[in-house]
CSV table of C-alpha atoms in Angstrom, one decimal:
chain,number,residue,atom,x,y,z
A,598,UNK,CA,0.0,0.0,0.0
A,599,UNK,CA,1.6,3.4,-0.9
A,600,UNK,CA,2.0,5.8,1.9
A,601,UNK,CA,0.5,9.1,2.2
A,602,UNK,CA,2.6,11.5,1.7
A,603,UNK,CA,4.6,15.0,3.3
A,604,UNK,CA,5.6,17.2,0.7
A,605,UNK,CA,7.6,20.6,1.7
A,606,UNK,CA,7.2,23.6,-0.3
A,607,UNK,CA,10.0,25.8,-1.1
A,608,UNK,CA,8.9,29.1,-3.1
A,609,UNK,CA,12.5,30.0,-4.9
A,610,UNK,CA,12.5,33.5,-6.1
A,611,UNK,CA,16.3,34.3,-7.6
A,612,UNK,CA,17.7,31.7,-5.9
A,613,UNK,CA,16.8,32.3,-2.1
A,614,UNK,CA,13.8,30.4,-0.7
A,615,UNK,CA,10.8,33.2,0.4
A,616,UNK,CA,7.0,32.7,1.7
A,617,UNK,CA,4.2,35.2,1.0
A,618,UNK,CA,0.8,35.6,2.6
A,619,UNK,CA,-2.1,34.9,0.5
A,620,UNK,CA,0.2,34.8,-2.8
A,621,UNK,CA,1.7,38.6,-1.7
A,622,UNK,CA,4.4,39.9,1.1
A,623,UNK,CA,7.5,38.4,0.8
A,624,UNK,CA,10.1,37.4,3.1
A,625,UNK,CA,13.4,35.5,2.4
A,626,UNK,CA,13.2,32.2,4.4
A,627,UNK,CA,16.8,30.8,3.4
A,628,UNK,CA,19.1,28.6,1.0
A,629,UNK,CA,17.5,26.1,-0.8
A,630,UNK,CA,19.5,23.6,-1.1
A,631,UNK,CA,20.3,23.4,2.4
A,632,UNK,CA,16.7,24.0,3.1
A,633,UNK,CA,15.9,20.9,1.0
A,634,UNK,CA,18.3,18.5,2.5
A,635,UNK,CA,17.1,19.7,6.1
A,636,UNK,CA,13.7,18.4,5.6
A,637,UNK,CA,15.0,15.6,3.8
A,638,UNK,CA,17.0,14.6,6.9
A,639,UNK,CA,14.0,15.4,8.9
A,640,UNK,CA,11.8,13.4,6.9
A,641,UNK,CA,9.8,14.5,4.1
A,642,UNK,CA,8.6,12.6,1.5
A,643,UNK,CA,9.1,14.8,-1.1
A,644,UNK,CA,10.3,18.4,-2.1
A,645,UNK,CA,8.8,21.3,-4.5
A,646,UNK,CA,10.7,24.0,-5.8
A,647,UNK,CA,7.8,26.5,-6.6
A,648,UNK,CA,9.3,29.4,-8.6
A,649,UNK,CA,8.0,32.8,-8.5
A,650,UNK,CA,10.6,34.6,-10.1
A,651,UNK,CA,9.3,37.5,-11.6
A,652,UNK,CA,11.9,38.6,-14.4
A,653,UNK,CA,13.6,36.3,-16.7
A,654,UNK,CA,17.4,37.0,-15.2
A,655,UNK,CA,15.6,35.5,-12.0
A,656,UNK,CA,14.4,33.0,-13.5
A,657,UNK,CA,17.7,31.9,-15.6
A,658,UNK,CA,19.4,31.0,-11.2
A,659,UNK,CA,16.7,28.0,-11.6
A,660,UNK,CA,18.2,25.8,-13.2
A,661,UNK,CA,21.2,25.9,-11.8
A,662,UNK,CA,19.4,25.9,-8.4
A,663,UNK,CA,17.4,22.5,-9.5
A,664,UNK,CA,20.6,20.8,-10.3
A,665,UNK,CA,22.7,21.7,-7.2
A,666,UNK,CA,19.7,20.3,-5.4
A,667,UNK,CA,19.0,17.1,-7.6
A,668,UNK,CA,23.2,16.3,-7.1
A,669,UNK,CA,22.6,16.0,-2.9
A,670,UNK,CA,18.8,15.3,-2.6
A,671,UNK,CA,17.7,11.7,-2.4
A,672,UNK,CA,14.2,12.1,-2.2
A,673,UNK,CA,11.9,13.2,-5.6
A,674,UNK,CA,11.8,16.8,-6.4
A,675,UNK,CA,9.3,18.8,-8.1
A,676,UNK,CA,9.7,22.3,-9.2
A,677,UNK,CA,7.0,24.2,-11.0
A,678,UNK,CA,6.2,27.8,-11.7
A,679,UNK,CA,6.6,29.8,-15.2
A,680,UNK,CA,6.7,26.5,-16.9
A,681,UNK,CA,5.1,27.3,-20.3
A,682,UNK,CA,6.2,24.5,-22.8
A,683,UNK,CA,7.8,21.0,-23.7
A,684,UNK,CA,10.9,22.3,-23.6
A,685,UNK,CA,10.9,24.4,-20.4
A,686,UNK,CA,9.9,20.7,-18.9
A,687,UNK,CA,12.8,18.9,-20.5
A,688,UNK,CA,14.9,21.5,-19.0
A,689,UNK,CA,13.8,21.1,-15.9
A,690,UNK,CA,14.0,17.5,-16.5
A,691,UNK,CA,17.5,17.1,-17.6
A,692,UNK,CA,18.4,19.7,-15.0
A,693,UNK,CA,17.2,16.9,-12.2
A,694,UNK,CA,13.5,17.6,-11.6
A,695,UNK,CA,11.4,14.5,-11.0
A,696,UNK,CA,8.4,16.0,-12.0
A,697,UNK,CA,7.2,19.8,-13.1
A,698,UNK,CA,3.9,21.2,-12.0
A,699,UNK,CA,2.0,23.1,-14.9
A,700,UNK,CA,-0.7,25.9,-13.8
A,701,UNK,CA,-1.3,28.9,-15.9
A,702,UNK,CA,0.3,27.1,-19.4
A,703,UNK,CA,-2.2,24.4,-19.2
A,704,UNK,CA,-4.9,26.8,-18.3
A,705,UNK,CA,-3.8,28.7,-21.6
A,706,UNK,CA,-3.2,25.7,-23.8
A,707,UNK,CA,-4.0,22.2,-22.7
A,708,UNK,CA,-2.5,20.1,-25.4
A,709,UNK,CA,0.5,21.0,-23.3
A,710,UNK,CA,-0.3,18.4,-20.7
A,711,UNK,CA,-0.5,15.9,-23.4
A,712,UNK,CA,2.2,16.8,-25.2
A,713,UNK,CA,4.3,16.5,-21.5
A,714,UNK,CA,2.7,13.3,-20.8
A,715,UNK,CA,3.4,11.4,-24.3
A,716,UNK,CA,7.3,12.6,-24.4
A,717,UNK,CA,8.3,12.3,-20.8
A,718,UNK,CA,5.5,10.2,-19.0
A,719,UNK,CA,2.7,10.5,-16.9
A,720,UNK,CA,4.6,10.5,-13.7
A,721,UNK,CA,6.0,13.4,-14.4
A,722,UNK,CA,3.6,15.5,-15.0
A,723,UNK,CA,1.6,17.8,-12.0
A,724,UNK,CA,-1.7,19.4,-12.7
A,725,UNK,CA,-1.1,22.4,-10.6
A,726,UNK,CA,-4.7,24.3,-9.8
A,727,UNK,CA,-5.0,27.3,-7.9
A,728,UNK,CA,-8.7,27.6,-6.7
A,729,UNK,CA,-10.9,30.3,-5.1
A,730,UNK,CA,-14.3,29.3,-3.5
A,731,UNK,CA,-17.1,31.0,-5.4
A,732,UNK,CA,-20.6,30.2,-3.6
A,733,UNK,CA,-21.0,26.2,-4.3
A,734,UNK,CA,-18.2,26.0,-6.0
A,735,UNK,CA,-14.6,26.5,-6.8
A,736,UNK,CA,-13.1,28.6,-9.7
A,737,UNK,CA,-9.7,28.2,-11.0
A,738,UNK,CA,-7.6,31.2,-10.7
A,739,UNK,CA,-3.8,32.0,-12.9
A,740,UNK,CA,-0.8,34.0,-12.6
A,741,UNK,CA,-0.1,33.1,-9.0
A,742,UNK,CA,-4.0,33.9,-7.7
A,743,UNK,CA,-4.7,36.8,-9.8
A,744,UNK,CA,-6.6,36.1,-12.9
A,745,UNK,CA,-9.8,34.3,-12.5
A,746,UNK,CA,-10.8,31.8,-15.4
A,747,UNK,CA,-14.4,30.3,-16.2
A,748,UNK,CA,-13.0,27.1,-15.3
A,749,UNK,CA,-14.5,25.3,-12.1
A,750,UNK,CA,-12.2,23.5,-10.2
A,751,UNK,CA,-13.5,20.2,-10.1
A,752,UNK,CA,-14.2,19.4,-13.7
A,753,UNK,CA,-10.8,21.4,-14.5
A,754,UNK,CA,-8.9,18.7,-12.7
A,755,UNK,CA,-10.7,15.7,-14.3
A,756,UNK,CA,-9.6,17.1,-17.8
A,757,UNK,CA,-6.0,17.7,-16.7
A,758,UNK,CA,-6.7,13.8,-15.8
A,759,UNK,CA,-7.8,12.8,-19.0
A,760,UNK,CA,-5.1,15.1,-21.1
A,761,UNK,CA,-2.1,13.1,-19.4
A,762,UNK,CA,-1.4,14.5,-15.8
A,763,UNK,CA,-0.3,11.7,-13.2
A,764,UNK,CA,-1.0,14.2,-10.3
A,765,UNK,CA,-2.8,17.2,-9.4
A,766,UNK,CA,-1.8,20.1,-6.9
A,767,UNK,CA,-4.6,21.5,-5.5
A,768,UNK,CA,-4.1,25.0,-4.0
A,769,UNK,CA,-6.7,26.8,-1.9
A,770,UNK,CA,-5.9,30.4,-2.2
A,771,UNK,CA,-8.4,31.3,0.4
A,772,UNK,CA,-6.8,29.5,2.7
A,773,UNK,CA,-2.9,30.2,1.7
A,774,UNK,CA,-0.7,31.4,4.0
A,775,UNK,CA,-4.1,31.7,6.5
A,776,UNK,CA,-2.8,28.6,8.8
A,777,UNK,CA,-6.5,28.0,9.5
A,778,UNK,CA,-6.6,24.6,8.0
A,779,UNK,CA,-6.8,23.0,3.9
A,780,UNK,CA,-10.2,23.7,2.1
A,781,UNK,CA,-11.8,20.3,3.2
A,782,UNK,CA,-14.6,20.2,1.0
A,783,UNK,CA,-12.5,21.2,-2.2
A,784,UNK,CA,-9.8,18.7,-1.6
A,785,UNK,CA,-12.7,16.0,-1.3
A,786,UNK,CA,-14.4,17.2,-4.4
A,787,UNK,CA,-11.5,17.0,-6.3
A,788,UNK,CA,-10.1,13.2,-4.5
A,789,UNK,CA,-13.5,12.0,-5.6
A,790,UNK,CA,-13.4,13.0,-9.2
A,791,UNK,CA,-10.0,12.0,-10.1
A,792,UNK,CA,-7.9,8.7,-10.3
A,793,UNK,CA,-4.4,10.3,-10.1
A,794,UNK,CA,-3.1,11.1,-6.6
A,795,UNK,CA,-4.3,14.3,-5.3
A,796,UNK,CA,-1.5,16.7,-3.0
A,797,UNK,CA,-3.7,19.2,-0.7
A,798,UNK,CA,-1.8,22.8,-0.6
A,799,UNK,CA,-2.7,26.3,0.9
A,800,UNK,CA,-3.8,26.7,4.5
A,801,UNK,CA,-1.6,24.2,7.3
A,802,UNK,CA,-1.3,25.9,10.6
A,803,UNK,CA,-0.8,22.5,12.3
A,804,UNK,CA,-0.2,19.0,12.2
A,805,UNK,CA,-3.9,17.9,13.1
A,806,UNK,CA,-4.4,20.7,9.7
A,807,UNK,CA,-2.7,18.2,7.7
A,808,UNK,CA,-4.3,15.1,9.6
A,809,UNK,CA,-7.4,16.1,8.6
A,810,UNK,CA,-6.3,17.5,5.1
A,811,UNK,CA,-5.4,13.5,4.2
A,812,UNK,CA,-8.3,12.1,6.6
A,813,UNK,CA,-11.4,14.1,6.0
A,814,UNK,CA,-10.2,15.5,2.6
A,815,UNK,CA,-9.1,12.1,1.5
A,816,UNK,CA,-5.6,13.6,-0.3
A,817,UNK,CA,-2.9,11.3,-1.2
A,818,UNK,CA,-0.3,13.8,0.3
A,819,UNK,CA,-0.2,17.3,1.8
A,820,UNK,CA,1.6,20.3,0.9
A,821,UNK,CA,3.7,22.6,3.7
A,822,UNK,CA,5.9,25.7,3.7
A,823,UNK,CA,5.5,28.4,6.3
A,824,UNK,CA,4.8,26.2,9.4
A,825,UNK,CA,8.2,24.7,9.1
A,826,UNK,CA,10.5,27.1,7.7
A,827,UNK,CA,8.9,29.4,10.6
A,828,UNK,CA,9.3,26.5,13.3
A,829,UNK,CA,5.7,26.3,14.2
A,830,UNK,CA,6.2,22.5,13.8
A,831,UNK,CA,8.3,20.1,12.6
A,832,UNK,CA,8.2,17.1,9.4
A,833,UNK,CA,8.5,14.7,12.5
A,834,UNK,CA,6.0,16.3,14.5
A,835,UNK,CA,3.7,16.1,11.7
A,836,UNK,CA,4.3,12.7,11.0
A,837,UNK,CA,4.3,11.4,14.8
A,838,UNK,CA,0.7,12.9,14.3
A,839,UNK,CA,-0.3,11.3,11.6
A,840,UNK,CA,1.4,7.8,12.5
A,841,UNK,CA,-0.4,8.0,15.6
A,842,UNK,CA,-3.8,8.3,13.5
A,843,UNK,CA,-3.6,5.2,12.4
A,844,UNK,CA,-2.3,6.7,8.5
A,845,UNK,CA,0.2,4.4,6.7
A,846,UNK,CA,3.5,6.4,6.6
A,847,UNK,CA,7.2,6.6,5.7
A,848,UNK,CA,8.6,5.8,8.9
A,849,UNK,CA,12.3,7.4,9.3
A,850,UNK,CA,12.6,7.4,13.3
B,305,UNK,CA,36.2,0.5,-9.7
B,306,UNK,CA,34.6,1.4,-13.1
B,307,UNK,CA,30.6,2.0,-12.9
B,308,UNK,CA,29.1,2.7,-15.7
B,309,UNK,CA,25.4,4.6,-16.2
B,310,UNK,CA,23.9,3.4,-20.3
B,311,UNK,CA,22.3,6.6,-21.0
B,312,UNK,CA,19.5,5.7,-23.6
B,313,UNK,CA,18.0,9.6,-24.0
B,314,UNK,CA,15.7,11.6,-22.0
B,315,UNK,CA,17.5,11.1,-18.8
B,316,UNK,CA,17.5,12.7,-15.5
B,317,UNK,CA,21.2,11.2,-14.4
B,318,UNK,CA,22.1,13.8,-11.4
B,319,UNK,CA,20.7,12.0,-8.4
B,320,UNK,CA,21.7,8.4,-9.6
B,321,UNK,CA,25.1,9.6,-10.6
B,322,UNK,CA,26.1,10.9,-7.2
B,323,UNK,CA,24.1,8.3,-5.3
B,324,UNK,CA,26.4,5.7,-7.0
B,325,UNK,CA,29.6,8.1,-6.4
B,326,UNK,CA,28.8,7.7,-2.7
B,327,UNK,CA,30.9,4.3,-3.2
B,328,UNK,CA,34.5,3.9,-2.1
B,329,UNK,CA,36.2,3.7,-5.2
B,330,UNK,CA,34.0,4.2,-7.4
B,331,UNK,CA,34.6,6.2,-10.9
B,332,UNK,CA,31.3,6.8,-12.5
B,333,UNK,CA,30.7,7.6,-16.2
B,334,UNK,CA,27.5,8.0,-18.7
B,335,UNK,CA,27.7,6.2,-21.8
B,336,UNK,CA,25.4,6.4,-24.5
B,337,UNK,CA,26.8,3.9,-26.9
B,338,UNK,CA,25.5,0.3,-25.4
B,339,UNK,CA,28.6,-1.5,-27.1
B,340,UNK,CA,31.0,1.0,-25.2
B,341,UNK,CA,28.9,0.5,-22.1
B,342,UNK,CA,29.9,-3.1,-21.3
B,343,UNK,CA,33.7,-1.9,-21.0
B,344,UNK,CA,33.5,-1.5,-17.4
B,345,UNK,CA,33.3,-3.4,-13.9
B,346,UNK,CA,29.8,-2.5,-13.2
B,347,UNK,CA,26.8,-1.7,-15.4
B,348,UNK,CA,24.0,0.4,-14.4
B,349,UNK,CA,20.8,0.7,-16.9
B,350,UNK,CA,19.1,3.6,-15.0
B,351,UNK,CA,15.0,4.1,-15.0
B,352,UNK,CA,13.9,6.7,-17.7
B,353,UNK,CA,11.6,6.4,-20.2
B,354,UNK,CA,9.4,4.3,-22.0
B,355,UNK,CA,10.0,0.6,-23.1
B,356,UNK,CA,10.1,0.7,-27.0
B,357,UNK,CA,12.7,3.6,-27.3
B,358,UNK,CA,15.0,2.2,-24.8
B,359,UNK,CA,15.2,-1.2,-26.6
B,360,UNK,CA,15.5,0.8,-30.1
B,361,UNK,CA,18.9,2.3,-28.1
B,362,UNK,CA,20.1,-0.8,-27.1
B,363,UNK,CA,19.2,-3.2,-30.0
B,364,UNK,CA,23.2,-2.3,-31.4
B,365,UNK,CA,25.2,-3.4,-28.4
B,366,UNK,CA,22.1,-6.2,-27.1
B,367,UNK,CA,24.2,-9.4,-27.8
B,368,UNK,CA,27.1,-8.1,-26.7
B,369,UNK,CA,25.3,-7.2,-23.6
B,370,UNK,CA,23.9,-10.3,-23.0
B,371,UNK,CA,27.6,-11.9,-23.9
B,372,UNK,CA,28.8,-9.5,-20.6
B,373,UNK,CA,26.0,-10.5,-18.5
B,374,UNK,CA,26.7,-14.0,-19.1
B,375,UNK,CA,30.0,-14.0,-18.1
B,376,UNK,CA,29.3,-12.2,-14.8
B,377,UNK,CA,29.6,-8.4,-15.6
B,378,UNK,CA,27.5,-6.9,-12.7
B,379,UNK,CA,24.8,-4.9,-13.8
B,380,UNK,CA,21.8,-3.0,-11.6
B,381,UNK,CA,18.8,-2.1,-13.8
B,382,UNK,CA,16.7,0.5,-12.1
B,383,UNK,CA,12.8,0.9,-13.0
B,384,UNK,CA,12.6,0.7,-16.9
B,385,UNK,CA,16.2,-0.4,-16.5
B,386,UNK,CA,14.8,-3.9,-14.4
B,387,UNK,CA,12.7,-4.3,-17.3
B,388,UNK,CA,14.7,-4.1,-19.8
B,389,UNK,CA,16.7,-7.1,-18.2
B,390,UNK,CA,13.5,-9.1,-19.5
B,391,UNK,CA,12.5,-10.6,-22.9
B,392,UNK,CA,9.4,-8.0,-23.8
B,393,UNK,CA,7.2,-5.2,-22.4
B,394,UNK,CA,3.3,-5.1,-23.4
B,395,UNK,CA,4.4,-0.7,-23.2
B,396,UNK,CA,6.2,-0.9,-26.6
B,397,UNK,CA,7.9,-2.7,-29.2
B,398,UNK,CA,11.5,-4.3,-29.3
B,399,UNK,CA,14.0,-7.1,-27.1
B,400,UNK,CA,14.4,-6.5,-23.4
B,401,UNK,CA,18.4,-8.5,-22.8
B,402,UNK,CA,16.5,-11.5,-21.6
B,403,UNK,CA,18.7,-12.5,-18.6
B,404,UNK,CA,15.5,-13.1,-16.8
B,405,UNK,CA,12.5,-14.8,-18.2
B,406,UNK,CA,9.0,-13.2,-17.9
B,407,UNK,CA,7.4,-10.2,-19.7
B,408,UNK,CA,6.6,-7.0,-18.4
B,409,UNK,CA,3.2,-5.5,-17.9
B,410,UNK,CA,1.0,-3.3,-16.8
B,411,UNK,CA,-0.1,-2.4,-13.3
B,412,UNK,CA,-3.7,-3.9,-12.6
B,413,UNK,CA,-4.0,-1.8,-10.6
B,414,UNK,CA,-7.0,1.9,-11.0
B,415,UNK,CA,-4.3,3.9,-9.7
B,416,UNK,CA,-1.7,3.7,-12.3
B,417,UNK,CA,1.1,5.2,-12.1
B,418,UNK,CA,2.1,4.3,-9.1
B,419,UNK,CA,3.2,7.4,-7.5
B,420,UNK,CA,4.4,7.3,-4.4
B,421,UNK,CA,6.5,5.6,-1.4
B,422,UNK,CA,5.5,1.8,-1.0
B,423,UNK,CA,6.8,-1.0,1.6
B,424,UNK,CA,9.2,-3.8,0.2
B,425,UNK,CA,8.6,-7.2,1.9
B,426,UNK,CA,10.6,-10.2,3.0
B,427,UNK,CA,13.4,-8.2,1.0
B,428,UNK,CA,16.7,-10.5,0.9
B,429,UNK,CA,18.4,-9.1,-1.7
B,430,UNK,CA,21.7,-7.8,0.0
B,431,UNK,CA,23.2,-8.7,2.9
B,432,UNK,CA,24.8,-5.6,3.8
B,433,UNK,CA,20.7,-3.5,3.3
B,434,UNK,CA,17.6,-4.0,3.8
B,435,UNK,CA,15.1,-2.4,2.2
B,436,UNK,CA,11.6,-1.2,3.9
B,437,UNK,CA,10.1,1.6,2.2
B,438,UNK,CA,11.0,2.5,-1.0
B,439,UNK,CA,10.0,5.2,-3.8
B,440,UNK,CA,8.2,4.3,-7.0
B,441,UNK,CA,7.2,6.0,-10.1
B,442,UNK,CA,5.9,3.2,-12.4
B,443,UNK,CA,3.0,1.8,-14.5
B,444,UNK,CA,4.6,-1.2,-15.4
B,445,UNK,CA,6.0,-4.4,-13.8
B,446,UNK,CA,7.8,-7.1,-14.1
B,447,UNK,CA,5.9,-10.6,-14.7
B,448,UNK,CA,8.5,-13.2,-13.8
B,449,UNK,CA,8.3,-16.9,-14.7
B,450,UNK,CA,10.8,-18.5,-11.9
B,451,UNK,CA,9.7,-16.8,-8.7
B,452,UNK,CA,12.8,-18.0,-7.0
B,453,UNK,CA,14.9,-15.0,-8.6
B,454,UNK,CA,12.4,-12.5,-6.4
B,455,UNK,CA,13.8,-11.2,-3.5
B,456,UNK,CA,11.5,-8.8,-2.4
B,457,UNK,CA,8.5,-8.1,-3.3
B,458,UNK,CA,5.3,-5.1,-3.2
B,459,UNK,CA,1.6,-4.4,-3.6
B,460,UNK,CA,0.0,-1.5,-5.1
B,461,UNK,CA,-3.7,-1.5,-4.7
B,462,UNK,CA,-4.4,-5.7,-5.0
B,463,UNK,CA,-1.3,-6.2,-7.4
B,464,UNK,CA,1.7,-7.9,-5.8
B,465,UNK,CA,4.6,-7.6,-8.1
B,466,UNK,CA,8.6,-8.4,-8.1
B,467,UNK,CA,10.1,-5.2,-6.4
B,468,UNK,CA,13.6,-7.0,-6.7
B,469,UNK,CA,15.1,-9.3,-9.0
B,470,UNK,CA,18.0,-11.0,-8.6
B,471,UNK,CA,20.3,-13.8,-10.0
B,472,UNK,CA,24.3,-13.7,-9.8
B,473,UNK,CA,25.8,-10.6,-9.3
B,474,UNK,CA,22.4,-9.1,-11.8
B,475,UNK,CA,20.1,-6.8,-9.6
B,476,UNK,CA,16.7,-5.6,-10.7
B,477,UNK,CA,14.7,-3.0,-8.7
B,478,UNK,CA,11.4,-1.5,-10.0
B,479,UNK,CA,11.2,1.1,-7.5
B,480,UNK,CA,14.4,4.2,-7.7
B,481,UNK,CA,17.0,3.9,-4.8
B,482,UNK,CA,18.1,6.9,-5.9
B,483,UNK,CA,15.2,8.8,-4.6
B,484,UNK,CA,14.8,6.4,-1.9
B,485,UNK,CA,16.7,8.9,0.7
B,486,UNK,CA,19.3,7.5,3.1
B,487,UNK,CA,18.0,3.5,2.8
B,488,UNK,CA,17.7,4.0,-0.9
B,489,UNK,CA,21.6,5.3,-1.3
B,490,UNK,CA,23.0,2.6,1.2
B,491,UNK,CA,21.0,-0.5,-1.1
B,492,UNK,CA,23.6,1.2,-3.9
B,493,UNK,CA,26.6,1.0,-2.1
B,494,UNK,CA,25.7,-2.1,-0.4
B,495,UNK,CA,25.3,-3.6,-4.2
B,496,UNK,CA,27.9,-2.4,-5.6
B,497,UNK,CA,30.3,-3.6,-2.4
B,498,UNK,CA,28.7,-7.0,-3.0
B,499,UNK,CA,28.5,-7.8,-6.3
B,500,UNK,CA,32.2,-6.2,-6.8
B,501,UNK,CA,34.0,-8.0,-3.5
């Protein structure tokens, strides 16, 4: 039986790991590669290098940031952010990325999924989705929260499904960066219409947040930044807690 | 000691370059010529890619693969690299190296690819590492015909499926040590101290 997963979240913005509130207000958290090797050490499952570079001369430190990490990190790595075609995933490929997260591309072009899928695999590929409640529902949102779409979040992921994604990234931005707890009922909606594993993202405050975002919303893994890299808790606090609850996990104690 | 990685395209080398590096003594090198490949002390076919272009890099140097393997050239295939020491893969087209009879399939199985970490049992592969938990990023397996060459095995979903091959001083894992954190990197020293001692 696979076990449910702890994924850490690194933003990278030119090279230095920072954490915003609610997609805005940065602040430099660190190195990432050292960063990425802590939490390694301290246990997680996997790591995510999400860029937010906003200028292309940010941008270019990337690479060379993903393959520093990829030479001294033993555990899959994921970076996403301004990935816009087949060849900006090779690069990130070759460069020693396990998998790249697609948001706003696929939004604008959704062959792009397929395209991934067919030349580098399935397992490769993450639907990122950035959602904002709207009444009953949930609309996708681009460009890092800012754009709205018609798309609703549920169906969106079940066609990122069916056009070739092995995975989908499900980011509540009402709840990012609020540390009151994973949008429950979207990350159920969305585990319910999709066969590919499902990572819950935006809102830990607490390891019982991330209990519940695996338990009550059913994810496959669970996505965390600020609570660790401000020492709120730790990757084996977390997974004491969710051990404890009964959840099958990677055991490194 | 010589290790050498058969690059056949579209590869992601970093993390099983340096996990192998971790060694004593160990010199590693990527070749992408398959006849080249088999002049070392230890070959490595790593876990990229789909079945029917891998076999389309290796048909040149195949036989003479097979010739090293024979004779006792230690070799650890890794994912796709495990498969491609089989005879054929219902993925694509083209000769796995045959050194272990069965054919490879697909996970039955409605989460496919496996994505995730997943438990190895019973695993007796090495004497030097155990395996427990273990990282995979597969849809396919390996259907072997002579169980006794299994020494571990998993389950994903109700499918249980070789996790670790083994027959001489020829490894196959379907899951990525590389990626398999501290555990993972000791099974790749641990091999490469055994197989070369």
């Amino acid at each position: 039986m696979l076990t449910r997963r702890l994924i850490v979240c690194l933003d990278v913005k030119g090279g230095r790991v920072v954490k915003g509130v609610r997609f805005e207000g940065l602040r430099d958290v660190g190195d990432p590669v050292e960063l990425a090797l802590r939490y390694e050490r301290e246990g997680a499952d996997e790591v995510t290098f999400l860029d937010i570079s906003a200028s292309n001369e940010e941008r270019q430190t990337l690479w060379d940031l993903v393959q520093r990490t990829a030479e001294r990190l033993f555990i899959p790595l994921t970076v996403g952010g301004g990935v816009r075609t087949v060849a900006d995933v090779g690069r990130a490929l070759r460069s020693g990325a396990d998998k790249v997260s697609i948001n706003s591309a696929a939004v604008a072009r959704p062959e792009l999924l397929t395209e991934c899928a067919e030349r580098f695999g399935a397992q490769c590929v993450v639907a990122s989705i950035d959602a904002r409640r709207d009444g009953e529902r949930w609309r996708v949102h681009t460009h890092g929260g800012r754009k709205a779409t018609d798309l609703d979040a549920v169906a969106w992921a079940r066609e990122c499904v069916t056009r070739g994604a092995g995975e989908v990234l499900l980011t509540s931005i009402d709840q990012d960066g609020a540390r009151t707890g994973y949008d429950l009922a979207l990350t159920r909606a969305v585990v319910d219409a999709v066969d590919v594993p499902v990572i819950a993202s935006g809102g830990a405050g607490s390891a019982e947040h991330v209990r519940d975002g695996l338990t009550r919303g059913g994810a496959d893994a669970a996505l965390v930044a600020g609570i660790l890299h401000d020492g709120l808790t730790t990757v084996g606090s977390i997974k004491s807690l969710l051990l404890a609850s009964g959840l099958p996990i990677r055991s490194t104690t | 000691m010589r290790v050498t990685l058969f690059d056949y395209g579209a590869g992601n080398l970093h993390s099983l370059a340096k996990a192998l590096a971790t060694a004593e003594g160990a010199e590693v090198r990527v070749e992408e010529d398959p006849l080249r490949a088999v002049d070392t002390d230890v070959l490595v076919l790593p876990g990229v890619g789909a079945f029917g272009a891998a076999a389309t890099r290796l048909a040149p140097g195949r036989e003479a693969m097979r010739a090293a393997l024979a004779r006792g050239l230690p070799c650890l295939g890794i994912c796709l690299g495990m498969q491609l020491l089989f005879e054929s893969s219902e993925e694509g087209p083209g000769d796995g190296l045959g050194y272990f009879s069965g054919r490879v399939t697909r996970l039955r199985a409605r989460r496919v690819p496996q994505m995730g970490w997943n438990r190895v049992e019973a695993d007796t592969t090495l004497t030097s590492a155990r395996l427990e938990t273990v990282y995979y990023a597969n849809s396919f397996v390996c259907r072997v015909e002579d169980a006794s060459v299994v020494t571990g095995w998993s389950t994903h979903e109700d499918d249980r499926f070789a996790a670790v091959v083994r027959r001489g001083r020829v490894v196959g894992v379907q899951f990525h040590p590389e990626k398999s954190s501290a555990p993972g990197v000791a099974f790749v020293r641990g091999f490469l101290r055994e197989v070369t001692s």
